[in-house]
Structure formats: structure tokens, C-alpha cells
Amino acid sequence: MNRDEHFMSAALEEARKALASGEVPVGAVIVKNDRVISTGHNRRETGKNSLYHAEILAIDAACRVCGGWRLEECELFVTLEPCPMCAGAILNARIARVVFGASDSSAGACGSAVNLFSLPTFHPPEQKAGVLSEECTALLSDFFQNRRQQQSPSLPGIILEPLHILWEIAQTKDGQTSSLSLCSPEGKAVFDTLGQQYTLCLVIEDHQYNPEALLREQQLQDCFASIRYAGCSASEKAAAIRRTMRFRRIRRAVFVGTTEADRIAAETAGLPFVFFDTGTGRPKHFAHRIRKLEELPTVCEELLKSP
């Protein structure tokens, strides 16, 4: 075992401490003059703090040991490629060398996803990747595989678009739409019930209202699992539906909308479509049409039970 592998083994021991606490297993050690002066492992969940990455905690401890913020004579060994936050902390601490085990193609900031060490503002650290990468990768892979197995299957889904479904349309005397009034108490009761039986998601056209604020105002935010923004076209909505289902692990769902483009989006995404008739626009033939929110649970239950 060479020098880098020796210190990466110490980082792996820290990662196993994170694993024992139910955290994503990432560990780090900081070395000065061939001696470990600080350690850290991921503690975001136990510490209830988004800053508690292994590298951040190790850097914080090293600064206290060294009595200053400059760690120019130090090396950082970490089991997973640092994220942008940790890469920024490494640059600001002036750490001389960074060695990591597993690469992170989704969020690695040392060259896999982005390379913050290429910024001209800072003197970049020397870096080395892939030290004990098999051990580091296996620890992470096993953790996520076990977590997926332990998770219960998601509920069937109801995906809704647009916000007209949530708020009834108020009209002036001449029949023109004047405003969107907030969801009625009866409608709120429907969503409360649906949220207990289904995974409710919103796919919102990106030019529409602020759904987060409106949901909070009506105390409906806990009913909806996620909100995703999409363009106006059917293909863009269909792509947003697919992403939503993958993210929420929804296997079966129905899509509720108010336009022909919504129907095409549902068909493209392979979902049954429920047309919510708001009373505006030309009437068209839809296989499943509702005029009141109270009708939605019955229709969705029939569609989700059908083969």
C-alpha cells in the first residue's frame, strides 16, 4: 500500500462512520507533514445541516488545529469527488493537494461535471483521482442499492396541469375571464383526500403563476409531492411528465389537463388523460371529461385500476 492509499484508507474509515449513522458514506481526512490533523464524514442528516459535508467538516477542524484559515501545506483525501460547495472551500483554504477516490459524474466539481479548479482567480491545488476507487465506489453503490430496496413502492400518481385546475375561473358580466379565484373549500377537501391516496404532482407552464405561493396560501403545499415547470408545447409537457414520474418513482399515473395539447402530451407520455372542462374554449370529444373536482377521485380510480 502506497502513501496515497494509506491516507485514503483513513478516509474510508470515516466514510464507514457515516454509513453506520445512516448517512451517505463519504469520508475525508486532511494531512500535514505526513500526519492526519483532522477528519470528517458526511453528517447532513444527523446534524440537520446542508453544510455538513465531509470535506467542510475536515477543513473546519484543520483550521482550528493550524490556528488559521490558510492550509497551504495540507492535503485533502476524500472518498468522493468534491461537489461545487466543497471545491470552493478547498480553493479558499488554499489546500495544496486533493486526492479523491470515486468520481461523481452528476455533481463532481474537479472535472467530472464541472471543474472549479480551472478558475483563474485561485491557484488550483494539485489533484489526483481514482485512489482506491473500487472500494469507494462499492461503499456508495451498496448504500444506495440498500436504500432503494428499503423504500416502499410509491403511490399511484395524478399529474395535473395547469393551475386552472386548482382555482375556479371567475367571470365578469360579459363572460370574459377577470381573475382566478382561489380553490373552494370543497376543492381543498378533494385535494386533501387525493393526497392521501395518490402522489399528486403539478406540471406547470413556465409563464404561469407562482404555484408555490398559491399552494402555501391555501395550505395545500403538503398535498403535492412536486412541481415541475415545462414549456407550452405537448412534447415539452410530455418530457416534464416523464421526468416527474422518474423522480417520484411513479409507475402508474393519469394526467389531468384542460387543452388538446395536454391530451397529446399524455398520449406521448403513455398515460390516460382526463379532461377538466373549465367551460372555456370549444367543446371537444374526450374519453374522460370532468366538470368538478369532486368527480376526479372516481375517474382516476377507474383509470388506474384498468389494465
GROMACS .gro file of N, CA and C in nm, residues 254-259 263 271-277 284-291 295-296 298-304 306:
model
   96
  254VAL      N    1  -5.226   0.906  -1.402
  254VAL     CA    2  -5.313   0.971  -1.501
  254VAL      C    3  -5.271   1.116  -1.510
  255PHE      N    4  -5.297   1.176  -1.625
  255PHE     CA    5  -5.263   1.317  -1.647
  255PHE      C    6  -5.393   1.394  -1.666
  256VAL      N    7  -5.409   1.501  -1.590
  256VAL     CA    8  -5.530   1.582  -1.594
  256VAL      C    9  -5.495   1.717  -1.653
  257GLY      N   10  -5.565   1.757  -1.758
  257GLY     CA   11  -5.536   1.884  -1.823
  257GLY      C   12  -5.660   1.949  -1.880
  258THR      N   13  -5.641   2.060  -1.950
  258THR     CA   14  -5.755   2.139  -1.997
  258THR      C   15  -5.751   2.168  -2.146
  259THR      N   16  -5.653   2.118  -2.218
  259THR     CA   17  -5.639   2.151  -2.360
  259THR      C   18  -5.610   2.027  -2.442
  263ARG      N   19  -5.381   1.666  -2.391
  263ARG     CA   20  -5.416   1.529  -2.429
  263ARG      C   21  -5.303   1.464  -2.509
  271LEU      N   22  -4.982   0.795  -2.090
  271LEU     CA   23  -5.072   0.799  -1.975
  271LEU      C   24  -5.216   0.821  -2.019
  272PRO      N   25  -5.313   0.767  -1.945
  272PRO     CA   26  -5.452   0.804  -1.970
  272PRO      C   27  -5.475   0.951  -1.939
  273PHE      N   28  -5.567   1.014  -2.012
  273PHE     CA   29  -5.589   1.158  -1.998
  273PHE      C   30  -5.729   1.186  -1.947
  274VAL      N   31  -5.739   1.278  -1.852
  274VAL     CA   32  -5.868   1.326  -1.801
  274VAL      C   33  -5.880   1.473  -1.837
  275PHE      N   34  -5.986   1.508  -1.910
  275PHE     CA   35  -6.008   1.647  -1.950
  275PHE      C   36  -6.089   1.719  -1.843
  276PHE      N   37  -6.032   1.826  -1.789
  276PHE     CA   38  -6.103   1.908  -1.691
  276PHE      C   39  -6.167   2.024  -1.766
  277ASP      N   40  -6.300   2.020  -1.776
  277ASP     CA   41  -6.374   2.119  -1.854
  277ASP      C   42  -6.397   2.244  -1.770
  284LYS      N   43  -6.465   1.972  -2.716
  284LYS     CA   44  -6.409   1.865  -2.797
  284LYS      C   45  -6.444   1.733  -2.732
  285HIS      N   46  -6.429   1.628  -2.810
  285HIS     CA   47  -6.458   1.496  -2.756
  285HIS      C   48  -6.336   1.445  -2.679
  286PHE      N   49  -6.358   1.409  -2.556
  286PHE     CA   50  -6.254   1.348  -2.475
  286PHE      C   51  -6.313   1.223  -2.410
  287ALA      N   52  -6.234   1.120  -2.403
  287ALA     CA   53  -6.283   0.994  -2.348
  287ALA      C   54  -6.326   1.009  -2.203
  288HIS      N   55  -6.252   1.091  -2.129
  288HIS     CA   56  -6.282   1.110  -1.987
  288HIS      C   57  -6.287   1.259  -1.958
  289ARG      N   58  -6.405   1.307  -1.923
  289ARG     CA   59  -6.425   1.451  -1.900
  289ARG      C   60  -6.488   1.472  -1.763
  290ILE      N   61  -6.436   1.570  -1.689
  290ILE     CA   62  -6.497   1.608  -1.562
  290ILE      C   63  -6.520   1.759  -1.562
  291ARG      N   64  -6.620   1.801  -1.485
  291ARG     CA   65  -6.650   1.943  -1.474
  291ARG      C   66  -6.631   1.996  -1.332
  295GLU      N   67  -6.543   1.508  -0.900
  295GLU     CA   68  -6.551   1.392  -0.989
  295GLU      C   69  -6.414   1.326  -1.010
  296LEU      N   70  -6.307   1.396  -0.976
  296LEU     CA   71  -6.172   1.348  -1.009
  296LEU      C   72  -6.135   1.216  -0.941
  298THR      N   73  -6.309   0.954  -0.847
  298THR     CA   74  -6.376   0.838  -0.906
  298THR      C   75  -6.317   0.805  -1.042
  299VAL      N   76  -6.298   0.906  -1.125
  299VAL     CA   77  -6.245   0.883  -1.260
  299VAL      C   78  -6.102   0.829  -1.253
  300CYS      N   79  -6.019   0.887  -1.167
  300CYS     CA   80  -5.880   0.843  -1.156
  300CYS      C   81  -5.871   0.701  -1.103
  301GLU      N   82  -5.958   0.667  -1.009
  301GLU     CA   83  -5.956   0.532  -0.953
  301GLU      C   84  -5.990   0.430  -1.061
  302GLU      N   85  -6.089   0.460  -1.146
  302GLU     CA   86  -6.126   0.369  -1.254
  302GLU      C   87  -6.010   0.352  -1.353
  303LEU      N   88  -5.945   0.463  -1.390
  303LEU     CA   89  -5.838   0.457  -1.488
  303LEU      C   90  -5.714   0.385  -1.435
  304LEU      N   91  -5.684   0.406  -1.308
  304LEU     CA   92  -5.565   0.343  -1.251
  304LEU      C   93  -5.586   0.194  -1.225
  306SER      N   94  -5.775   0.006  -1.433
  306SER     CA   95  -5.789  -0.059  -1.563
  306SER      C   96  -5.654  -0.106  -1.614
   0.00000   0.00000   0.00000
